[in-house]
Coordinates of N, CA and C in Angstrom, one line a residue:
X11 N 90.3 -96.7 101.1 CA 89.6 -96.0 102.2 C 88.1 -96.3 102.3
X12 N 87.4 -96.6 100.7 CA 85.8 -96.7 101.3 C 85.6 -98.1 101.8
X13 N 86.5 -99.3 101.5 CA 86.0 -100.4 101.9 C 86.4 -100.4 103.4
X14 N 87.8 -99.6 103.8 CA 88.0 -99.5 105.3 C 86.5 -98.6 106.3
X15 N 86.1 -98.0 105.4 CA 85.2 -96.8 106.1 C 83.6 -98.1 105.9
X16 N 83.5 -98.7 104.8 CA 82.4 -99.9 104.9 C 82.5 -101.0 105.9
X17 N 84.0 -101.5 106.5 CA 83.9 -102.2 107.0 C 83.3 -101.9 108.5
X18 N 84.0 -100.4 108.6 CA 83.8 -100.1 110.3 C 82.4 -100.1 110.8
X19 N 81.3 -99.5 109.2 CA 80.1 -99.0 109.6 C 79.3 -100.6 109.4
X20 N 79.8 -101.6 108.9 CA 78.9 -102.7 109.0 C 80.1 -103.6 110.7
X21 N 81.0 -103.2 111.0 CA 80.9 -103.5 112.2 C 79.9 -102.8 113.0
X22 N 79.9 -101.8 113.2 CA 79.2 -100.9 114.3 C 77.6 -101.3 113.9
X23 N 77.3 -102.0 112.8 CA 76.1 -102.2 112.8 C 75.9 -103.4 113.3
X24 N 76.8 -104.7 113.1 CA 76.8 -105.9 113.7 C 76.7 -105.9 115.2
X25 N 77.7 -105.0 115.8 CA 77.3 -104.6 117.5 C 75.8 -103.6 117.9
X26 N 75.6 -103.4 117.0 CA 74.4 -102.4 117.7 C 73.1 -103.5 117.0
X27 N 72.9 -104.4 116.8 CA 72.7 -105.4 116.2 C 72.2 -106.7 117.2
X28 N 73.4 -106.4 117.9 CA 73.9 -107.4 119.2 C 73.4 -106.8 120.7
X29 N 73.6 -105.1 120.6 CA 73.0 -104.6 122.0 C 71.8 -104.2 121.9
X30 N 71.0 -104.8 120.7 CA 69.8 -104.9 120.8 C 69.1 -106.2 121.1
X31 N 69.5 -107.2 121.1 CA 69.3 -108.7 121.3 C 69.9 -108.4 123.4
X32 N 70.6 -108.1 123.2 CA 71.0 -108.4 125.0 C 70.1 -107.3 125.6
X33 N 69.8 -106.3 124.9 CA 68.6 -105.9 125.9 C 67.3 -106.0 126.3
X34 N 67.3 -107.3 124.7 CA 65.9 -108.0 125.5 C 66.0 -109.0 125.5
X35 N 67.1 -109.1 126.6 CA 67.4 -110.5 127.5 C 67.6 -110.3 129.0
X36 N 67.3 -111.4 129.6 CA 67.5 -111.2 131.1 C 68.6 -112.4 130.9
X37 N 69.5 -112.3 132.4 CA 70.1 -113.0 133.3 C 69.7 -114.2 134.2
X38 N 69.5 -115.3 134.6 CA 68.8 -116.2 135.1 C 70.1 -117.0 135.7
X39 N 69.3 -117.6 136.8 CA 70.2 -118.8 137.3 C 69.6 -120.0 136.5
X40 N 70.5 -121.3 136.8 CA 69.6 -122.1 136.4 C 70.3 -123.5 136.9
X41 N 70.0 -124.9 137.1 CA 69.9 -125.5 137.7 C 71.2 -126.0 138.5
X42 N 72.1 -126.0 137.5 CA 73.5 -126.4 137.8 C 74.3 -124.9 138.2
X43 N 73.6 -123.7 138.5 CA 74.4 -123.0 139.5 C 74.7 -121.8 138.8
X44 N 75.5 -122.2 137.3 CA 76.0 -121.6 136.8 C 75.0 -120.2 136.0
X45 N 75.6 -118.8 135.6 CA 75.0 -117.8 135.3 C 74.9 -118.4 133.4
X46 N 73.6 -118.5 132.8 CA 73.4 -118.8 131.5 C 72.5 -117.6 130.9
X47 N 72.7 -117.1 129.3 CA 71.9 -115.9 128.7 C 70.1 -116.8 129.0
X48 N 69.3 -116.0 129.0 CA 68.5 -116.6 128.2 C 67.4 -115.4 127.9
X49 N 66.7 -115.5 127.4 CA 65.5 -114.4 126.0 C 64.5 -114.2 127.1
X50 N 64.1 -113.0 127.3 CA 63.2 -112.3 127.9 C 61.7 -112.7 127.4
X51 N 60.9 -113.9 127.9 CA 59.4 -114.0 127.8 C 58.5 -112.8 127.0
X52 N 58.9 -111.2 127.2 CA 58.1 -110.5 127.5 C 58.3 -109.8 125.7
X53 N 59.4 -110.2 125.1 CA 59.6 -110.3 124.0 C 58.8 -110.5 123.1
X54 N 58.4 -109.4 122.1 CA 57.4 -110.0 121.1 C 57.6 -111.3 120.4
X55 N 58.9 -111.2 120.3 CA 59.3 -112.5 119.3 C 58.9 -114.0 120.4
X56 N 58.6 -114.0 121.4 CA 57.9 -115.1 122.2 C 57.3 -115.6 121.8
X57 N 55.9 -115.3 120.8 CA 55.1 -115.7 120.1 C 55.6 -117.0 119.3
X58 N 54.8 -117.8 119.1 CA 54.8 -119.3 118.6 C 55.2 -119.3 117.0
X59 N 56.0 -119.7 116.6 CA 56.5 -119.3 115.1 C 55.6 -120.5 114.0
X60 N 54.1 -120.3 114.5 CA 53.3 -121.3 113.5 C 53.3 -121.1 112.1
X61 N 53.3 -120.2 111.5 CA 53.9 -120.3 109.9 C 54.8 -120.9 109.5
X62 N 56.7 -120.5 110.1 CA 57.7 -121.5 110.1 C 57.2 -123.4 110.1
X63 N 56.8 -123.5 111.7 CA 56.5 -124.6 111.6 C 55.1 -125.7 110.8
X64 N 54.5 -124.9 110.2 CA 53.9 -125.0 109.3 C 53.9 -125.4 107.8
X65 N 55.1 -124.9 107.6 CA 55.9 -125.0 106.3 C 56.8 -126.3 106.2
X66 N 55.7 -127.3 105.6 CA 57.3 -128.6 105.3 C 58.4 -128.4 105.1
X67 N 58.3 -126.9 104.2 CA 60.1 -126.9 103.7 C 60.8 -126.5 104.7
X68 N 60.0 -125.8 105.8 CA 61.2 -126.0 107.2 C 61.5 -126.8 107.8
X69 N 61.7 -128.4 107.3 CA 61.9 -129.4 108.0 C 63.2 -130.2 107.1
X70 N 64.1 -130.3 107.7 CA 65.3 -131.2 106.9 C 65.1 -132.2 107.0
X71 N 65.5 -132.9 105.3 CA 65.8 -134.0 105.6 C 66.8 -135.1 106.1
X72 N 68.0 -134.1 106.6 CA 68.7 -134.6 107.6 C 68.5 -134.9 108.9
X73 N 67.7 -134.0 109.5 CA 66.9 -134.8 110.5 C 66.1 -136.6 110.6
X74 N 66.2 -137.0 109.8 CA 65.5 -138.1 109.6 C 66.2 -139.2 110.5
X75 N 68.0 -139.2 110.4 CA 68.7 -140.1 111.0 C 68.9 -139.9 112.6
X76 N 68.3 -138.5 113.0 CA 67.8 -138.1 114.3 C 66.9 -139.0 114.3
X77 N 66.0 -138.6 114.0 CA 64.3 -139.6 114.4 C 64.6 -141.3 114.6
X78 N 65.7 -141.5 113.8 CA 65.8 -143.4 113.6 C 66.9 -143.8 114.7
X79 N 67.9 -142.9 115.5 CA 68.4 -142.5 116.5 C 67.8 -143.1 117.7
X80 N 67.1 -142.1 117.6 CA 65.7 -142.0 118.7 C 64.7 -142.9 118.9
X81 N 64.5 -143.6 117.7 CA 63.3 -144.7 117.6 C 64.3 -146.1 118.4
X82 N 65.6 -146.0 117.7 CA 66.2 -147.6 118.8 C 66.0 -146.8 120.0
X83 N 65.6 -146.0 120.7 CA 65.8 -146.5 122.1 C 64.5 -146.9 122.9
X84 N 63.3 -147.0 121.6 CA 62.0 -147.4 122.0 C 61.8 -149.0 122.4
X85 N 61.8 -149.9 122.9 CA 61.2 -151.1 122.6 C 59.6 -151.0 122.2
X86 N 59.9 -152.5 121.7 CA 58.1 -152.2 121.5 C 57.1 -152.6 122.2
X87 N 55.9 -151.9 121.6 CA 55.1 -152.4 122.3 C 54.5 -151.1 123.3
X88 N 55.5 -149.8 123.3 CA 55.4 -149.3 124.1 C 54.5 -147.7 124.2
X89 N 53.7 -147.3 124.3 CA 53.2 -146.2 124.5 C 53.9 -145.1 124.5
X90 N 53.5 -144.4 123.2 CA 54.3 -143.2 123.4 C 54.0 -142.0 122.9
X91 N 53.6 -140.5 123.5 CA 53.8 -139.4 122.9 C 54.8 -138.2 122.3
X92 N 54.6 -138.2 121.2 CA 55.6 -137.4 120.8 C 55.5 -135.5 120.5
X93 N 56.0 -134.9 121.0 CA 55.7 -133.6 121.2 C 56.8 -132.8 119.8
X94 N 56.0 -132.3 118.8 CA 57.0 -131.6 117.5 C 57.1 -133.1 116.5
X95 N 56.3 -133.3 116.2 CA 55.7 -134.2 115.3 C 56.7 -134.2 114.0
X96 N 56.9 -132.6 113.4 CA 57.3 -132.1 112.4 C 56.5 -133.1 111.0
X97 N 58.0 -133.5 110.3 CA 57.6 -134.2 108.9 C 56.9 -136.0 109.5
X98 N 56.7 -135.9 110.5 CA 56.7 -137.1 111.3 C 57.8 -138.4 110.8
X99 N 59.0 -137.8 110.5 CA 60.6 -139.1 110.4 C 60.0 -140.0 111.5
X100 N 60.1 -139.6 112.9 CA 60.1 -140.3 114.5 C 58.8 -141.6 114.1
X101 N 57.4 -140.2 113.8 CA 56.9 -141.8 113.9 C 56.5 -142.5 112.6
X102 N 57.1 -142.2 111.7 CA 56.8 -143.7 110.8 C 57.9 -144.6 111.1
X103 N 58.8 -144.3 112.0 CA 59.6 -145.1 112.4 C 58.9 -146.3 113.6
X104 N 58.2 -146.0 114.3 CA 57.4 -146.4 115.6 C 55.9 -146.7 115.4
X105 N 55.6 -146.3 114.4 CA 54.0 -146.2 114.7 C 53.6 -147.5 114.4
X106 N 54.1 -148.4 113.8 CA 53.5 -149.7 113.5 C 53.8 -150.6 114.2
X107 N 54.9 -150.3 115.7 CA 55.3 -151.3 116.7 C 54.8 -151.1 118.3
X108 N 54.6 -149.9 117.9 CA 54.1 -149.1 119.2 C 53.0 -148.6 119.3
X109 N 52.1 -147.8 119.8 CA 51.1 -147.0 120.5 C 51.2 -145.7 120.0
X110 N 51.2 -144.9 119.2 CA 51.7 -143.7 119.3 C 50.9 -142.5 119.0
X111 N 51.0 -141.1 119.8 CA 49.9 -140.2 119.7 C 51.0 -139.2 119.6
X112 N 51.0 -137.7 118.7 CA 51.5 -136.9 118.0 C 50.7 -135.6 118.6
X113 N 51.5 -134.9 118.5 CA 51.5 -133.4 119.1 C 52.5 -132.4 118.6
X114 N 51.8 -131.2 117.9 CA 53.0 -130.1 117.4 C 52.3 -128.9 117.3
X115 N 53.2 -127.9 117.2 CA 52.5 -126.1 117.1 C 51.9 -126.0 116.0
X116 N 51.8 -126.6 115.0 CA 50.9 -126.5 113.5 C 51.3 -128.1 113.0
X117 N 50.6 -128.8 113.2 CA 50.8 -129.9 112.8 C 50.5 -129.9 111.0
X118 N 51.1 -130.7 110.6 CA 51.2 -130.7 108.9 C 49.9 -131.5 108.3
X119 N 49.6 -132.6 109.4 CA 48.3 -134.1 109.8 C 47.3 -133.7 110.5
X120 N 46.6 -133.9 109.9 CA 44.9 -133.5 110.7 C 45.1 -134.6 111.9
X121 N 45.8 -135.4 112.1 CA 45.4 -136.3 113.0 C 46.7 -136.0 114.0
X122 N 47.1 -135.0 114.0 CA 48.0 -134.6 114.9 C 47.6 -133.7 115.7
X123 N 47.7 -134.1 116.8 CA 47.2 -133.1 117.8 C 47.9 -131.6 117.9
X124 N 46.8 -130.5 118.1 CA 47.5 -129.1 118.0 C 47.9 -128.8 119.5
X125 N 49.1 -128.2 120.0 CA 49.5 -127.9 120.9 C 50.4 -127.3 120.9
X126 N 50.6 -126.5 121.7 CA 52.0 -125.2 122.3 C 52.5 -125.6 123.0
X127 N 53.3 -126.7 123.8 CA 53.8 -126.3 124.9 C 54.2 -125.6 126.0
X128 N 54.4 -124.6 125.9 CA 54.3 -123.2 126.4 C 53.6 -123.1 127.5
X129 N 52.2 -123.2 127.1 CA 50.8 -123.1 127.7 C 50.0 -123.8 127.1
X130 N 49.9 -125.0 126.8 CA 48.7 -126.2 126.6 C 49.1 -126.8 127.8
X131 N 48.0 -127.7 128.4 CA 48.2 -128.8 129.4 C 48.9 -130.4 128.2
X132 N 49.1 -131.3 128.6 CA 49.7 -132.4 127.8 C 48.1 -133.2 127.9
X133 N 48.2 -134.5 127.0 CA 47.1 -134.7 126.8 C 46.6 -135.8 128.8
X134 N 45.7 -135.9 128.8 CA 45.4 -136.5 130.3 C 45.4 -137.9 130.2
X135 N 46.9 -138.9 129.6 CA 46.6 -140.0 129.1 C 48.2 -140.2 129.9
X136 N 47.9 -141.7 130.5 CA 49.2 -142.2 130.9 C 50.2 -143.0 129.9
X137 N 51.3 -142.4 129.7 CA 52.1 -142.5 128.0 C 53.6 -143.7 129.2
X138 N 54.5 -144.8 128.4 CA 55.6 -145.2 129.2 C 56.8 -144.1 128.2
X139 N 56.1 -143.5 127.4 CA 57.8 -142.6 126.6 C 57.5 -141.6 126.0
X140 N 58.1 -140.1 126.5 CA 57.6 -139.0 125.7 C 58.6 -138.9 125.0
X141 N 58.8 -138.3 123.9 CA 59.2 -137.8 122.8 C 59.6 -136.6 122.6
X142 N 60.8 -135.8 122.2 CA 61.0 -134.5 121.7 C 62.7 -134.1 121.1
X143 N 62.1 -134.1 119.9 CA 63.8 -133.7 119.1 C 63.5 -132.6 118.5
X144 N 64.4 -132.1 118.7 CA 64.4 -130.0 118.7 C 63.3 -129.7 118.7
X145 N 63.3 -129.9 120.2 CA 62.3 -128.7 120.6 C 62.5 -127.7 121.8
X146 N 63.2 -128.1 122.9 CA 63.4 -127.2 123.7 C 63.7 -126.0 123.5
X147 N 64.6 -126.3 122.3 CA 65.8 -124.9 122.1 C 64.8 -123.5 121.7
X148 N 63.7 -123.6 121.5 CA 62.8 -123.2 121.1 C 61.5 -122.6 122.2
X149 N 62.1 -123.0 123.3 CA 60.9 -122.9 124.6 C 61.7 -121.6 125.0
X150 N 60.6 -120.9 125.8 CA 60.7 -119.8 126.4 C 61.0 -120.1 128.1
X151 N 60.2 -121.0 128.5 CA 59.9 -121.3 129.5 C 60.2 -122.8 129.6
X152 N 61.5 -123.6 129.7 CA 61.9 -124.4 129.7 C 62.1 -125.5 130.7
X153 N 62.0 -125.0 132.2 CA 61.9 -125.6 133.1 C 60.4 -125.6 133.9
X154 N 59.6 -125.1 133.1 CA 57.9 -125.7 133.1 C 58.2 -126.6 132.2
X155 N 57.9 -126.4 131.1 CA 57.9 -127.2 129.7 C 58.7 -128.6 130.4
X156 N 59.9 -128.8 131.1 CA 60.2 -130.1 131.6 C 59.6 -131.2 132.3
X157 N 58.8 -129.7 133.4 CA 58.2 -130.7 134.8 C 56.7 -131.3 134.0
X158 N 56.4 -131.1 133.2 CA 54.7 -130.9 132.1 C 55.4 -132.6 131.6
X159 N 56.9 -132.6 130.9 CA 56.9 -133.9 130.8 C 57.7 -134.9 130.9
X160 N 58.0 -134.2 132.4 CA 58.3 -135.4 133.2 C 56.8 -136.1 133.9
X161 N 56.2 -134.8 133.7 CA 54.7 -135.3 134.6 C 54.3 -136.6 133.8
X162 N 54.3 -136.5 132.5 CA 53.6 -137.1 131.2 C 54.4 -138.7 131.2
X163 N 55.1 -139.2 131.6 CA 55.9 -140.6 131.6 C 57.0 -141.0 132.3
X164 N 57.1 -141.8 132.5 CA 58.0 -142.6 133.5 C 59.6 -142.0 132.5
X165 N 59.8 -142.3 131.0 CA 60.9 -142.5 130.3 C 60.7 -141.1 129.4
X166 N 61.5 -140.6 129.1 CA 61.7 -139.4 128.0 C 62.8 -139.5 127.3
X167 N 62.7 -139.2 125.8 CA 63.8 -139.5 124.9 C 63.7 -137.6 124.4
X168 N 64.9 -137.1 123.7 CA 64.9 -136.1 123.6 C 66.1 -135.9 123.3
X169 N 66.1 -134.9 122.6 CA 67.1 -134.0 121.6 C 67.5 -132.8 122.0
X170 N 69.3 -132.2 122.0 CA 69.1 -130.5 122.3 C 70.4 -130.4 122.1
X171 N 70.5 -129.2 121.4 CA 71.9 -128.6 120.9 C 72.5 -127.9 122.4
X172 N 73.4 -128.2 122.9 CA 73.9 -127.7 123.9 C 75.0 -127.2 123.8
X173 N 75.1 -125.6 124.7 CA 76.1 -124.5 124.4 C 77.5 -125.7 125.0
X174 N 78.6 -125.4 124.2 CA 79.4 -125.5 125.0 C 80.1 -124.5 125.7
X175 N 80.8 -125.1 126.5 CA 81.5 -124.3 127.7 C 82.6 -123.4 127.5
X176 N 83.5 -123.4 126.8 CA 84.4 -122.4 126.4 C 83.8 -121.5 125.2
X177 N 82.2 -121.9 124.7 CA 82.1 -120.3 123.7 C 81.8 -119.0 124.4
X178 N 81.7 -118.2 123.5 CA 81.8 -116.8 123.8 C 80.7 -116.3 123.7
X179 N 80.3 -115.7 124.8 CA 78.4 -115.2 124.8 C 77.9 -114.8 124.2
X180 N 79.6 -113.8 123.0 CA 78.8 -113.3 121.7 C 78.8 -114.4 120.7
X181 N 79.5 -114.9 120.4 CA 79.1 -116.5 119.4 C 77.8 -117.2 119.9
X182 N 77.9 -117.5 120.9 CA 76.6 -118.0 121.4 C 75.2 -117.2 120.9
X183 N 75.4 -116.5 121.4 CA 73.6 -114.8 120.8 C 73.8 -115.2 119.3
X184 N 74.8 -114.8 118.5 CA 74.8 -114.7 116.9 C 74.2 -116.1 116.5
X185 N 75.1 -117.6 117.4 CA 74.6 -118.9 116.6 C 73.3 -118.6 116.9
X186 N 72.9 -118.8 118.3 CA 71.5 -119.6 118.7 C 70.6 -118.8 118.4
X187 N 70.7 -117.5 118.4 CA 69.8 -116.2 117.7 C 69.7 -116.6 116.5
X188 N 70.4 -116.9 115.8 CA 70.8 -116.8 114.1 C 69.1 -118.0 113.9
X189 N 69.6 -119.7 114.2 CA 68.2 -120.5 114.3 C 67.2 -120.2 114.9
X190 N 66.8 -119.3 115.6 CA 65.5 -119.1 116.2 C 65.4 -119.8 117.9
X191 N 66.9 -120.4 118.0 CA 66.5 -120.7 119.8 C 66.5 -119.6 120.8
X192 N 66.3 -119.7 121.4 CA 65.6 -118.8 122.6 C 66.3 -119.3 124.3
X193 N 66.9 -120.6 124.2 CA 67.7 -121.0 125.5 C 69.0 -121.4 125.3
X194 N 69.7 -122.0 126.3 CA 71.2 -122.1 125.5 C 72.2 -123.0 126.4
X195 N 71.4 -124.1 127.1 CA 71.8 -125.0 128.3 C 73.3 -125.5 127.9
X196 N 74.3 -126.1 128.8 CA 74.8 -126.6 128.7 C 74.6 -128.1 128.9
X197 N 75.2 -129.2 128.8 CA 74.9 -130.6 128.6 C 74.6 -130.5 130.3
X198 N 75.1 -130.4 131.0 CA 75.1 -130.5 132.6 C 73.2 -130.1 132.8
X199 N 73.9 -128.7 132.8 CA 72.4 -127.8 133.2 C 71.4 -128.1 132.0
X200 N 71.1 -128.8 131.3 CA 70.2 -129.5 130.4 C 69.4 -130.8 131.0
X201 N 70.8 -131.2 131.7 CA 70.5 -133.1 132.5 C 70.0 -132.4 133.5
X202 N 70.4 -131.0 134.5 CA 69.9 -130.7 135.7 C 68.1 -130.5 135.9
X203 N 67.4 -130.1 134.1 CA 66.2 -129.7 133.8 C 65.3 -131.0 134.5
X204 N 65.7 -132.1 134.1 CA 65.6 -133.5 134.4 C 65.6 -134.1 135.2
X205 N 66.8 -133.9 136.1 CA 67.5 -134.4 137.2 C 66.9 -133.6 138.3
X206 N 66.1 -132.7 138.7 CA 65.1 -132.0 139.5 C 63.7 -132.4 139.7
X207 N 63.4 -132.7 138.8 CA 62.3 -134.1 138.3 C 61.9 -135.3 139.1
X208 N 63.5 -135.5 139.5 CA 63.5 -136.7 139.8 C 64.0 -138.3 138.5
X209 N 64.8 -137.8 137.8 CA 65.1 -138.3 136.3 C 66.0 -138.2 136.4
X210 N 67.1 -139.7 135.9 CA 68.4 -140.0 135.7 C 68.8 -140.5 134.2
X211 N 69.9 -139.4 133.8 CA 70.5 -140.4 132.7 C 70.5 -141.4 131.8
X212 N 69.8 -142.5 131.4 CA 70.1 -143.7 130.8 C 71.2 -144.1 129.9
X213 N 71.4 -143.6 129.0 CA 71.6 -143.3 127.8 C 72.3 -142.0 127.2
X214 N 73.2 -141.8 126.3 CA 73.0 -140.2 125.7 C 74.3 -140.6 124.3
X215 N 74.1 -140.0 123.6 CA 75.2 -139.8 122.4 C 74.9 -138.0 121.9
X216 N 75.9 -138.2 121.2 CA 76.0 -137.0 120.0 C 76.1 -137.2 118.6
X217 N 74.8 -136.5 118.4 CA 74.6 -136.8 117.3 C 74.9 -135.5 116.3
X218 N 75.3 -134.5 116.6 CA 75.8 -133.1 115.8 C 76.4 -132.4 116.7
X219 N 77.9 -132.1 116.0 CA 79.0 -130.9 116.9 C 79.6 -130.1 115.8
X220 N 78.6 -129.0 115.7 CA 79.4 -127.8 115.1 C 80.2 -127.0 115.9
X221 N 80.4 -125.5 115.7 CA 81.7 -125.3 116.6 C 80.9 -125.0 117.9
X222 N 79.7 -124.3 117.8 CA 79.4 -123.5 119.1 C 78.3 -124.7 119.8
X223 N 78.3 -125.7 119.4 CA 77.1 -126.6 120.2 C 77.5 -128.0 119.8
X224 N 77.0 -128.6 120.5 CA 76.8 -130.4 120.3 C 75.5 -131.1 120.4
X225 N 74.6 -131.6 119.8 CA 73.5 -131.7 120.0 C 73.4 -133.3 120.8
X226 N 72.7 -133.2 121.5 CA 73.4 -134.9 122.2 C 71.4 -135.5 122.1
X227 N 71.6 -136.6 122.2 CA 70.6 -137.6 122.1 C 70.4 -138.1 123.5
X228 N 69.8 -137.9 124.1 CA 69.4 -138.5 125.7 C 68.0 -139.3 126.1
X229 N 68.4 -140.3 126.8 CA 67.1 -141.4 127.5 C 67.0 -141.0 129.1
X230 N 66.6 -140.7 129.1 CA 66.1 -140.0 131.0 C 64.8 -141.0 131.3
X231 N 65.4 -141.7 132.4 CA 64.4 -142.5 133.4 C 64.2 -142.1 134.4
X232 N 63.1 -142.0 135.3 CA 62.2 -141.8 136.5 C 62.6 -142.9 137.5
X233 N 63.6 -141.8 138.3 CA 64.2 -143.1 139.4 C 63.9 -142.8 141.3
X234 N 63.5 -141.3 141.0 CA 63.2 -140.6 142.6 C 61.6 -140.2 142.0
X235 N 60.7 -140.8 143.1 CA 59.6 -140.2 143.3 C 59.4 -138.9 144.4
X236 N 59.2 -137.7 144.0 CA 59.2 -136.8 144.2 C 57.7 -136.3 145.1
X237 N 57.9 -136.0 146.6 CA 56.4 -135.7 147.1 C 55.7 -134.3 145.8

């Protein structure tokens, strides 16, 4: 009876746990039509988690075959910003074929540029390839954060764990809450962020599918000029 009577009261704590996360969340539409969760801006936890990213040890070294992913789809020669710098994997993979300028919320490198996304402007330099592996999942404001850089280059490479379609909104809150994301696109309504832009597809793989997401690898080109 006490482990039955333990279980109920760390259920009831797991849900009240849960109707505290959904009530500081709003409801949103979002490109592809469909109704998606996403985290209320007004949220203290909004704030920029510069300590976290601050800390090398919050950086895997499994990410690395991300960054080398990412770097084949650069040719060289080519100009490019990269937004979440992190342990910089991406650019010691590029920096000695390419052009390349670095940008992150606490950069680890004095020669890395400091920036929020959020609310920094992008640097005022014409780049042919921006850069970004896990970082959306992390935006508050994700469809500014897009048009900032699509503004910023013709080509965009980029990273994003995307909700799949048959999970359950409570698996969804527990995973994407659990890492610290804050949005929860589907692969569609991800491409849609893009594809409003004026940005098509190139490219895309998967590069991580656990149960509740797929993280896919995408090249987006600039194919409609937009008044």
């Amino acid at each position: 009876m006490p482990d039955y009577l333990s279980n109920v009261r760390n259920g009831y704590g797991r849900l009240r746990n849960f109707a505290k996360r959904i009530r500081n969340q709003t409801f949103s539409r979002n490109g592809s039509g469909n109704s998606a969760l996403r985290y209320s801006p007004e949220n203290k936890s909004s704030l920029p988690d510069r300590k976290r990213w601050g800390d090398p040890k919050s950086y895997s070294p499994l990410w690395s075959s991300r960054a080398e992913m990412a770097s084949g789809l650069i040719p060289d020669g080519m100009s490019i910003l990269e937004i979440g710098v992190g342990a910089g994997d991406f650019r010691k993979l590029v920096q000695g074929r390419c052009r390349y300028e670095g940008a992150d919320l606490a950069p680890l490198e004095d020669t890395t540029l400091i920036l929020n996304l959020e609310t920094d402007p992008l640097p005022d330099k014409e780049y042919d390839f921006v850069v970004f592996l896990g970082v959306l999942e992390y935006i508050y404001e994700p469809e500014n954060a897009a048009r900032k850089l699509c503004a910023a280059a013709p080509n965009v490479v980029c990273s994003y764990c995307c909700r799949l379609e048959n999970a359950s909104t409570t698996d969804v809150a527990n995973q994407r809450g659990g890492m610290g994301w804050v949005n929860d696109f589907t692969r569609d309504e991800f491409v849609a962020l893009f594809s409003k832009n004026g940005f098509a597809v190139q490219s895309s793989g998967i590069y991580n599918k656990p149960a509740y997401f797929e993280q896919g690898l995408m090249n987006f080109k600039k194919t409609i000029l937009l008044p």
